[in-house]
Short mmCIF file of C-alpha atoms in Angstrom, two decimals:
data_model
loop_
_atom_site.label_atom_id
_atom_site.label_comp_id
_atom_site.label_asym_id
_atom_site.label_seq_id
_atom_site.Cartn_x
_atom_site.Cartn_y
_atom_site.Cartn_z
CA UNK A 1 74.29 98.50 99.74
CA UNK A 2 75.84 101.68 98.35
CA UNK A 3 72.81 102.84 96.44
CA UNK A 4 72.22 106.55 96.08
CA UNK A 5 69.57 106.84 98.79
CA UNK A 6 68.32 109.83 100.73
CA UNK A 7 67.06 109.53 104.30
CA UNK A 8 63.56 109.69 102.88
CA UNK A 9 64.37 106.74 100.60
CA UNK A 10 65.55 104.70 103.61
CA UNK A 11 62.34 105.39 105.52
CA UNK A 12 60.27 104.44 102.47
CA UNK A 13 62.28 101.22 102.10
CA UNK A 14 61.60 100.47 105.77
CA UNK A 15 57.88 100.94 105.26
CA UNK A 16 57.81 98.69 102.18
CA UNK A 17 59.74 95.93 103.93
CA UNK A 18 57.78 96.12 107.18
CA UNK A 19 60.91 97.03 109.13
CA UNK A 20 60.49 97.14 112.90
CA UNK A 21 64.07 97.72 114.04
CA UNK A 22 67.14 99.58 112.78
CA UNK A 23 70.56 98.10 113.57
CA UNK A 24 73.32 100.71 113.49
CA UNK A 25 76.71 99.16 112.72
CA UNK A 26 80.08 100.88 113.04
CA UNK A 27 83.73 99.84 112.96
CA UNK A 28 85.83 99.82 116.11
CA UNK A 29 89.53 100.66 116.24
CA UNK A 30 90.96 97.14 115.79
CA UNK A 31 88.53 96.39 112.96
CA UNK A 32 85.37 94.64 114.13
CA UNK A 33 81.79 95.70 113.56
CA UNK A 34 79.90 96.85 116.66
CA UNK A 35 76.18 97.56 116.71
CA UNK A 36 73.29 99.13 118.59
CA UNK A 37 69.63 98.59 117.69
CA UNK A 38 66.74 101.07 117.80
CA UNK A 39 63.00 100.67 117.18
CA UNK A 40 62.05 102.21 113.85
CA UNK A 41 60.02 104.93 115.58
CA UNK A 42 63.31 106.42 116.84
CA UNK A 43 64.27 107.18 113.22
CA UNK A 44 63.20 110.10 111.06
CA UNK A 45 64.89 112.14 108.37
CA UNK A 46 66.60 114.36 110.96
CA UNK A 47 68.28 111.32 112.52
CA UNK A 48 70.57 111.09 109.48
CA UNK A 49 71.96 114.52 110.34
CA UNK A 50 71.57 114.76 114.11
CA UNK A 51 72.74 111.22 114.88
CA UNK A 52 72.00 109.03 117.88
CA UNK A 53 73.90 108.98 121.16
CA UNK A 54 75.94 106.10 122.58
CA UNK A 55 78.72 105.42 125.09
CA UNK A 56 82.12 105.39 123.36
CA UNK A 57 84.18 104.53 126.45
CA UNK A 58 83.71 100.76 126.08
CA UNK A 59 84.83 100.69 122.42
CA UNK A 60 88.42 99.48 122.10
CA UNK A 61 90.90 102.31 121.48
CA UNK A 62 88.34 105.11 121.75
CA UNK A 63 87.23 107.58 124.39
CA UNK A 64 88.03 107.78 128.09
CA UNK A 65 85.07 107.37 130.44
CA UNK A 66 84.96 111.09 131.28
CA UNK A 67 84.50 112.01 127.59
CA UNK A 68 82.46 108.99 126.55
CA UNK A 69 79.40 110.55 124.90
CA UNK A 70 79.50 110.01 121.12
CA UNK A 71 77.09 110.14 118.19
CA UNK A 72 76.51 107.59 115.45
CA UNK A 73 75.31 109.13 112.18
CA UNK A 74 73.74 106.66 109.72
CA UNK A 75 74.91 106.66 106.09
CA UNK A 76 71.72 106.17 104.02
CA UNK A 77 73.63 104.72 101.06
CA UNK A 78 74.59 101.65 103.12
CA UNK A 79 71.15 100.51 104.28
CA UNK A 80 70.15 96.88 103.70
CA UNK A 81 67.52 94.50 105.02
CA UNK A 82 69.42 92.25 107.42
CA UNK A 83 69.01 88.59 106.41
CA UNK A 84 70.07 87.19 109.80
CA UNK A 85 67.60 88.82 112.20
CA UNK A 86 64.45 87.06 113.41
CA UNK A 87 62.50 90.32 113.36
CA UNK A 88 62.39 92.63 110.30
CA UNK A 89 65.54 94.70 110.71
CA UNK A 90 67.27 97.31 108.61
CA UNK A 91 71.05 97.40 109.01
CA UNK A 92 72.94 100.57 108.25
CA UNK A 93 76.61 101.58 108.53
CA UNK A 94 77.29 104.67 110.60
CA UNK A 95 79.97 107.34 110.98
CA UNK A 96 81.09 108.62 114.37
CA UNK A 97 80.74 112.27 115.39
CA UNK A 98 81.81 114.22 118.47
CA UNK A 99 78.60 115.55 120.11
CA UNK A 100 80.23 118.78 121.31
CA UNK A 101 82.16 119.92 118.24
CA UNK A 102 79.91 118.11 115.71
CA UNK A 103 83.15 117.16 113.92
CA UNK A 104 83.86 113.65 112.63
CA UNK A 105 85.72 111.61 115.22
CA UNK A 106 89.44 111.44 114.40
CA UNK A 107 89.71 107.79 115.53
CA UNK A 108 86.78 106.60 113.44
CA UNK A 109 88.47 104.31 110.89
CA UNK A 110 85.79 105.00 108.30
CA UNK A 111 86.48 108.73 108.58
CA UNK A 112 90.21 108.07 108.07
CA UNK A 113 89.45 106.18 104.85
CA UNK A 114 87.26 109.06 103.68
CA UNK A 115 90.08 111.51 104.35
CA UNK A 116 92.43 109.33 102.28
CA UNK A 117 89.96 109.60 99.40
CA UNK A 118 89.79 113.37 99.83
CA UNK A 119 93.57 113.63 99.84
CA UNK A 120 93.74 111.59 96.63
CA UNK A 121 91.49 114.11 94.89
CA UNK A 122 93.39 117.03 96.43
CA UNK A 123 96.65 115.83 94.86
CA UNK A 124 95.09 115.99 91.39
CA UNK A 125 96.76 112.67 90.58
CA UNK A 126 93.48 110.75 90.42
CA UNK A 127 89.90 110.95 91.60
CA UNK A 128 89.22 107.28 92.39
CA UNK A 129 91.23 104.51 94.05
CA UNK A 130 89.86 101.04 93.37
CA UNK A 131 90.53 98.19 95.77
CA UNK A 132 89.86 94.49 95.31
CA UNK A 133 90.75 92.31 98.33
CA UNK A 134 90.84 88.51 98.15
CA UNK A 135 90.04 87.59 101.73
CA UNK A 136 90.67 83.95 102.65
CA UNK A 137 89.17 82.17 105.65
CA UNK A 138 88.69 78.76 107.26
CA UNK A 139 85.32 77.05 107.69
CA UNK A 140 85.63 74.81 110.76
CA UNK A 141 83.39 72.38 112.64
CA UNK A 142 84.72 72.86 116.14
CA UNK A 143 86.97 75.29 118.00
CA UNK A 144 88.00 75.38 121.65
CA UNK A 145 90.63 77.56 123.31
CA UNK A 146 91.52 78.85 126.75
CA UNK A 147 94.37 80.55 128.57
CA UNK A 148 94.64 81.02 132.31
CA UNK A 149 97.29 81.01 135.01
CA UNK A 150 98.05 77.29 134.76
CA UNK A 151 96.97 76.21 131.29
CA UNK A 152 96.74 77.32 127.72
CA UNK A 153 95.59 75.46 124.64
CA UNK A 154 93.64 75.59 121.42
CA UNK A 155 91.86 72.83 119.54
CA UNK A 156 90.48 73.11 116.00
CA UNK A 157 88.63 70.46 114.06
CA UNK A 158 87.14 70.04 110.62
CA UNK A 159 85.49 67.08 108.92
CA UNK A 160 87.75 68.00 105.98
CA UNK A 161 90.92 68.04 108.09
CA UNK A 162 93.56 65.68 106.77
CA UNK A 163 94.36 64.67 110.37
CA UNK A 164 90.93 62.97 110.42
CA UNK A 165 91.74 60.56 107.58
CA UNK A 166 92.06 57.73 110.15
CA UNK A 167 89.21 58.73 112.47
CA UNK A 168 86.38 56.25 113.07
CA UNK A 169 83.46 58.20 111.59
CA UNK A 170 81.20 55.15 111.02
CA UNK A 171 81.80 55.39 108.15
CA UNK A 172 84.78 57.57 107.33
CA UNK A 173 84.36 58.23 103.59
CA UNK A 174 87.81 59.68 103.02
CA UNK A 175 88.18 62.55 100.55
CA UNK A 176 89.95 64.88 102.97
CA UNK A 177 92.26 67.39 101.23
CA UNK A 178 95.96 66.73 101.71
CA UNK A 179 98.03 69.40 103.44
CA UNK A 180 98.79 72.21 100.95
CA UNK A 181 96.76 70.39 98.24
CA UNK A 182 93.31 71.85 98.78
CA UNK A 183 93.36 74.13 95.74
CA UNK A 184 90.40 73.59 93.39
CA UNK A 185 89.41 69.93 94.06
CA UNK A 186 85.87 69.06 92.98
CA UNK A 187 83.34 67.49 95.38
CA UNK A 188 83.33 65.22 97.30
CA UNK A 189 86.86 66.31 98.31
CA UNK A 190 85.55 69.88 98.33
CA UNK A 191 82.69 69.34 100.76
CA UNK A 192 81.88 73.04 101.15
CA UNK A 193 80.87 73.98 97.60
CA UNK A 194 77.20 74.50 98.43
CA UNK A 195 77.92 76.45 101.62
CA UNK A 196 80.26 78.85 99.81
CA UNK A 197 77.68 79.24 97.03
CA UNK A 198 75.08 80.16 99.63
CA UNK A 199 77.46 82.83 100.91
CA UNK A 200 77.98 84.14 97.38
CA UNK A 201 74.28 84.34 96.60
CA UNK A 202 73.50 86.10 99.87
CA UNK A 203 76.24 88.67 99.23
CA UNK A 204 74.90 89.31 95.74
CA UNK A 205 71.38 89.76 97.10
CA UNK A 206 72.82 92.48 99.34
CA UNK A 207 74.42 94.25 96.39
CA UNK A 208 78.00 92.93 96.59
CA UNK A 209 79.20 91.79 93.17
CA UNK A 210 81.14 88.52 93.37
CA UNK A 211 83.63 87.28 90.80
CA UNK A 212 84.22 83.70 92.00
CA UNK A 213 84.45 81.33 94.95
CA UNK A 214 86.67 78.30 95.51
CA UNK A 215 88.42 76.03 97.98
CA UNK A 216 91.84 77.33 98.98
CA UNK A 217 95.18 75.55 99.37
CA UNK A 218 95.02 74.38 102.98
CA UNK A 219 93.17 71.38 104.31
CA UNK A 220 90.29 71.81 106.78
CA UNK A 221 87.98 74.00 104.76
CA UNK A 222 90.10 76.95 103.69
CA UNK A 223 88.04 79.10 101.34
CA UNK A 224 88.09 82.24 99.22
CA UNK A 225 85.30 84.39 97.79
CA UNK A 226 86.42 87.24 95.53
CA UNK A 227 84.53 90.52 95.26
CA UNK A 228 84.57 92.81 92.21
CA UNK A 229 86.75 95.86 92.81
CA UNK A 230 85.13 99.02 94.20
CA UNK A 231 86.20 102.49 95.41
CA UNK A 232 88.16 102.49 98.65
CA UNK A 233 85.48 103.35 101.24
CA UNK A 234 82.82 101.26 99.51
CA UNK A 235 85.14 98.26 99.43
CA UNK A 236 85.99 98.58 103.11
CA UNK A 237 82.23 98.59 103.82
CA UNK A 238 81.78 95.55 101.57
CA UNK A 239 84.58 93.66 103.31
CA UNK A 240 82.91 94.14 106.68
CA UNK A 241 79.61 92.96 105.20
CA UNK A 242 81.47 90.02 103.60
CA UNK A 243 82.76 88.90 107.01
CA UNK A 244 79.33 89.36 108.56
CA UNK A 245 77.60 87.27 105.90
CA UNK A 246 80.22 84.52 105.77
CA UNK A 247 80.28 84.07 109.54
CA UNK A 248 76.52 84.05 109.94
CA UNK A 249 75.83 81.64 107.07
CA UNK A 250 78.45 79.27 108.49
CA UNK A 251 76.90 79.50 111.95
CA UNK A 252 73.45 78.80 110.53
CA UNK A 253 74.93 75.59 109.06
CA UNK A 254 76.44 74.57 112.41
CA UNK A 255 79.95 75.61 111.41
CA UNK A 256 82.26 78.47 112.32
CA UNK A 257 84.52 80.78 110.31
CA UNK A 258 87.81 82.39 111.24
CA UNK A 259 89.75 85.07 109.38
CA UNK A 260 92.72 84.49 111.69
CA UNK A 261 95.79 84.52 109.41
CA UNK A 262 97.44 81.32 110.69
CA UNK A 263 95.12 79.00 112.64
CA UNK A 264 96.84 75.79 111.44
CA UNK A 265 100.45 74.80 111.96
CA UNK A 266 102.39 73.59 108.90
CA UNK A 267 99.76 74.46 106.29
CA UNK A 268 98.92 77.62 104.39
CA UNK A 269 97.54 80.59 106.28
CA UNK A 270 94.85 83.01 105.15
CA UNK A 271 96.00 86.07 103.25
CA UNK A 272 94.20 88.98 101.65
CA UNK A 273 95.91 89.83 98.38
CA UNK A 274 94.73 93.37 97.64
CA UNK A 275 94.44 94.65 94.06
CA UNK A 276 94.74 98.42 93.62
CA UNK A 277 94.50 100.92 90.79
CA UNK A 278 94.03 104.67 90.30
CA UNK A 279 91.62 106.27 87.84
CA UNK A 280 90.90 109.83 86.76
CA UNK A 281 87.90 111.10 84.81
CA UNK A 282 86.87 107.51 84.14
CA UNK A 283 90.25 106.50 82.71
CA UNK A 284 92.75 104.03 84.23
CA UNK A 285 96.14 105.48 85.14
CA UNK A 286 98.13 102.27 85.63
CA UNK A 287 98.28 101.12 81.98
CA UNK A 288 101.27 102.18 79.89
CA UNK A 289 104.38 101.14 78.02
CA UNK A 290 106.71 100.39 80.91
CA UNK A 291 107.50 97.00 82.45
CA UNK A 292 104.58 94.51 82.17
CA UNK A 293 102.49 97.10 80.33
CA UNK A 294 102.15 99.50 83.24
CA UNK A 295 102.64 103.26 83.37
CA UNK A 296 105.38 105.21 85.08
CA UNK A 297 102.71 106.38 87.52
CA UNK A 298 102.08 102.76 88.43
CA UNK A 299 105.80 102.09 88.92
CA UNK A 300 106.08 105.08 91.25
CA UNK A 301 103.04 103.81 93.16
CA UNK A 302 104.82 100.45 93.51
CA UNK A 303 107.92 102.31 94.66
CA UNK A 304 105.95 103.95 97.46
CA UNK A 305 104.43 100.66 98.57
CA UNK A 306 107.83 98.97 98.66
CA UNK A 307 109.50 101.84 100.50
CA UNK A 308 106.82 101.94 103.20
CA UNK A 309 105.89 98.25 103.34
CA UNK A 310 107.49 97.59 106.71
CA UNK A 311 105.49 100.45 108.25
CA UNK A 312 102.32 99.43 106.38
CA UNK A 313 102.59 96.00 108.00
CA UNK A 314 101.39 97.53 111.27
CA UNK A 315 98.01 98.04 109.54
CA UNK A 316 97.96 95.34 106.85
CA UNK A 317 99.23 92.56 109.15
CA UNK A 318 98.15 93.88 112.54
CA UNK A 319 98.10 90.79 114.77
CA UNK A 320 100.80 88.73 116.45
CA UNK A 321 99.37 85.76 114.54
CA UNK A 322 99.93 87.59 111.22
CA UNK A 323 103.65 86.85 111.50
CA UNK A 324 103.06 83.12 111.81
CA UNK A 325 101.82 83.41 108.19
CA UNK A 326 104.55 85.75 106.96
CA UNK A 327 107.22 83.05 106.76
CA UNK A 328 108.83 81.48 103.66
CA UNK A 329 107.29 78.41 102.10
CA UNK A 330 103.56 79.07 102.43
CA UNK A 331 102.87 81.51 99.56
CA UNK A 332 103.08 84.49 101.92
CA UNK A 333 105.72 86.82 100.47
CA UNK A 334 108.25 88.11 102.99
CA UNK A 335 110.70 89.51 100.42
CA UNK A 336 109.88 93.01 99.21
CA UNK A 337 110.11 92.91 95.45
CA UNK A 338 107.75 93.34 92.51
CA UNK A 339 107.19 91.26 89.43
CA UNK A 340 104.71 90.31 86.74
CA UNK A 341 102.99 86.94 87.21
CA UNK A 342 105.48 85.84 89.89
CA UNK A 343 103.45 84.96 92.98
CA UNK A 344 106.48 84.81 95.26
CA UNK A 345 106.90 88.60 95.01
CA UNK A 346 105.31 90.90 97.59
CA UNK A 347 103.83 93.00 94.77
CA UNK A 348 102.59 91.43 91.57
CA UNK A 349 101.28 92.85 88.30
CA UNK A 350 98.58 90.41 87.15
CA UNK A 351 98.73 89.57 83.44
CA UNK A 352 95.30 87.98 82.95
CA UNK A 353 94.01 90.63 80.55
CA UNK A 354 95.57 93.07 78.03
CA UNK A 355 92.84 95.63 78.72
CA UNK A 356 94.12 98.94 80.16
CA UNK A 357 91.22 98.78 82.65
CA UNK A 358 92.66 95.56 84.08
CA UNK A 359 96.09 97.00 84.86
CA UNK A 360 96.58 97.00 88.60
CA UNK A 361 98.97 96.23 91.41
CA UNK A 362 98.35 93.20 93.62
CA UNK A 363 99.80 93.63 97.10
CA UNK A 364 100.23 90.13 98.47
CA UNK A 365 101.36 90.57 102.06
CA UNK A 366 98.14 91.84 103.76
CA UNK A 367 95.89 89.46 105.68
CA UNK A 368 92.18 89.55 106.56
CA UNK A 369 92.73 90.32 110.26
CA UNK A 370 93.25 93.97 109.28
CA UNK A 371 90.88 96.87 109.73
CA UNK A 372 90.17 97.50 106.02
CA UNK A 373 89.49 101.21 106.42
CA UNK A 374 92.94 101.74 107.95
CA UNK A 375 94.82 99.22 105.79
CA UNK A 376 93.40 100.50 102.47
CA UNK A 377 93.95 104.14 103.49
CA UNK A 378 97.56 103.44 104.54
CA UNK A 379 98.38 101.59 101.30
CA UNK A 380 96.88 104.40 99.22
CA UNK A 381 98.92 107.00 101.11
CA UNK A 382 102.11 104.97 100.56
CA UNK A 383 101.41 104.65 96.84
CA UNK A 384 100.63 108.36 96.52
CA UNK A 385 103.87 109.19 98.33
CA UNK A 386 105.66 107.11 95.71
CA UNK A 387 104.01 109.08 92.89
CA UNK A 388 104.55 112.48 94.50
CA UNK A 389 108.23 111.80 95.21
CA UNK A 390 108.86 109.70 92.07
CA UNK A 391 110.16 106.76 94.09
CA UNK A 392 111.90 104.28 91.80
CA UNK A 393 110.90 100.69 92.66
CA UNK A 394 114.14 99.35 91.18
CA UNK A 395 114.35 96.37 88.89
CA UNK A 396 111.64 93.70 88.93
CA UNK A 397 112.46 90.28 90.28
CA UNK A 398 111.07 87.67 87.91
CA UNK A 399 112.77 84.64 89.44
CA UNK A 400 111.22 82.35 92.05
CA UNK A 401 112.32 84.28 95.12
CA UNK A 402 112.19 81.19 97.32
CA UNK A 403 114.84 79.54 95.14
CA UNK A 404 117.34 82.41 95.27
CA UNK A 405 120.69 81.92 96.97
CA UNK A 406 121.57 83.87 100.14
CA UNK A 407 123.86 86.10 98.07
CA UNK A 408 121.04 86.89 95.64
CA UNK A 409 118.65 87.65 98.51
CA UNK A 410 121.11 89.86 100.36
CA UNK A 411 119.90 93.06 98.69
CA UNK A 412 116.18 92.25 98.82
CA UNK A 413 114.49 93.89 101.85
CA UNK A 414 112.08 91.81 103.89
CA UNK A 415 108.84 92.26 105.81
CA UNK A 416 108.96 92.54 109.61
CA UNK A 417 109.20 89.26 111.48
CA UNK A 418 106.84 90.26 114.29
CA UNK A 419 104.06 92.70 115.11
CA UNK A 420 106.38 94.49 117.54
CA UNK A 421 108.90 95.03 114.73
CA UNK A 422 106.15 96.32 112.42
CA UNK A 423 104.97 98.77 115.08
CA UNK A 424 108.53 100.02 115.53
CA UNK A 425 108.76 100.55 111.76
CA UNK A 426 105.52 102.53 111.80
CA UNK A 427 106.74 104.64 114.70
CA UNK A 428 109.93 105.46 112.78
CA UNK A 429 108.26 106.02 109.40
CA UNK A 430 104.80 107.58 109.33
CA UNK A 431 105.18 111.06 107.87
CA UNK A 432 103.58 109.88 104.62
CA UNK A 433 100.42 109.01 106.57
CA UNK A 434 100.09 112.48 108.07
CA UNK A 435 99.65 114.25 104.73
CA UNK A 436 96.26 115.88 104.39
CA UNK A 437 95.61 115.09 108.06
CA UNK A 438 94.52 111.61 106.91
CA UNK A 439 96.08 109.88 109.91
CA UNK A 440 96.68 112.11 112.93
CA UNK A 441 99.49 111.74 115.45
CA UNK A 442 96.83 110.92 118.04
CA UNK A 443 95.38 108.14 115.89
CA UNK A 444 98.80 106.65 115.19
CA UNK A 445 99.95 106.81 118.81
CA UNK A 446 96.68 105.24 119.90
CA UNK A 447 97.20 102.41 117.43
CA UNK A 448 100.78 101.85 118.60
CA UNK A 449 99.94 101.85 122.29
CA UNK A 450 96.82 99.69 121.89
CA UNK A 451 98.62 97.05 119.85
CA UNK A 452 101.65 96.96 122.13
CA UNK A 453 99.74 96.86 125.42
CA UNK A 454 96.68 94.80 124.46
CA UNK A 455 98.29 92.32 122.08
CA UNK A 456 102.11 92.18 121.91
CA UNK A 457 102.69 92.34 125.66
CA UNK A 458 99.81 90.00 126.46
CA UNK A 459 101.06 87.30 124.09
CA UNK A 460 104.69 87.72 125.11
CA UNK A 461 103.85 87.35 128.82
CA UNK A 462 102.25 83.93 128.47
CA UNK A 463 104.01 80.55 128.22
CA UNK A 464 103.50 78.92 124.82
CA UNK A 465 102.39 75.27 124.68
CA UNK A 466 105.35 74.38 122.49
CA UNK A 467 107.73 75.73 125.12
CA UNK A 468 106.77 72.74 127.28
CA UNK A 469 107.82 70.45 124.40
CA UNK A 470 111.16 72.24 124.24
CA UNK A 471 112.01 73.06 127.82
CA UNK A 472 110.02 71.17 130.45
CA UNK A 473 112.75 68.58 131.06
CA UNK A 474 115.58 71.11 131.29
#
C-alpha cells in the first residue's frame, strides 16, 4: 500500500495478478471500514476520476435518505491484493465525493485528515506530521453478549485467561498469565506468539513496516503490534489495514479480536499510545536544547495538546467504554502532565535514542476505538494551536503521578471521566479545529449528536448487570 501508482498501474497490477473483483473500502463516521465490490470490468482509468455511485444514507452519521447519492473515488496509491478473499480481489481505499458539486464530502474522515495535512503546510511550520500509534487488542476464544428488555450480559473467554487456571481441560496445562502480569512472558505462557507473527508477516507483505510484536500486560491474550511511523493520512490508512488483517487472521485461526478499550474488569485495558513529530524539508523539528532534549517548538506543541486534551478526548477516546480504561491504576493516564520517561504522564518524551530524528511526543491517553483520521487530525490541530499561540506547557512532572498526595495533584488537570463529559468539552472548546476549515461546524455537530444519541443515551438508558448486585434487594 501507498506506492506511487497511477490508475494505469493499478489496472496493470490487476492483470498480472489475475484480479476478478475490486473491493472499494472507505471509512464511516464512527471509524469502521465499509466496502462495496465491483467486477473488474467496471473499472477503467476514468473510474479513478469519475468515481462509482453508492447509497450514503445507510452509512452512520452521513446523508439523509433524500440526499443519499454519493460517489466513491478510488485512491490508486492504496491498492493491494486482498489476502482474505476466496476469489482474486484487489482492495483499494476510496475517498467520498458529492455527485452534484463534485466536491469532497465534508463528513468523510479521510478528507478531514487530508485537510489537516494541508493546513499544516499552510502554516509554514512544517510540511510533514509523522504519527506512530501503538494499538493494543485482545485475542479471545469466545465472546457472547446480548441486551434486550429483560436481560443484559456479556461473556468473554480465553484459553489464556487466568480465571481458567482451575478449569478441567483434560488436561489443563497451566501457564495462564496472571492478572496484570502478561508483559513479555515467553511461550508456553505466551501461547499466541505464532499467531501474532503471522499477523506481522501478513502486514509486511502488504507494505506495512512493523517494528515489533509482543504480549501485553493483561491476561487473556492481550497483544500489541507496533508499526513504523508514517505521515498522518498514510498512518490512518495503515491502522485500518492493521485492524482488518489482525481480525481476519484471528478469525482464520478460530479466534476473535477486539479493540474495545476495556473488555475485562480489573485488568489492563487496551490503549493506543500515539507518537507524533513534525518535520520540514526532511529535518526533524522536535529536537533541541530544552527539557529532555526537545525544541521550544515541541514544548509549544505539548502545550497545545495539554490545553485541548479534554476536548480531544471526544475523538481520541470516543466510546463510553473508553472511560472504563481511563481510571487510575491501569497504566492509562488520567492526569494531564508531561514528562520524560515517566509512563504515568499523559504525554511522554521517549528517551530511547539520542538521535534528533527520534525526538517525538508520545500521547498516552488515546485508545484504539477511535477513528484514526479524526483523532490524528484533531491532535495535530491541537499541537499546531500550541505552536501558533506559544502555549507554555508548564513544568514537567517527573514523579510517579499515582503516588502524589491529593495536595500535589490539586493543580494537575485531569481527563474527562465519561464520554458525555468529553463531548461537552468539545462543544465548549473547538475553535482550534475549525482553522483552515479542517473540521466544519457541521462535522462537529454531527459527531456530537451521533455520539450522544446513538451511544451515551443508549448506554445510560439500560440497567447495568452490576446494578442488580448493588440494588436488587433494596
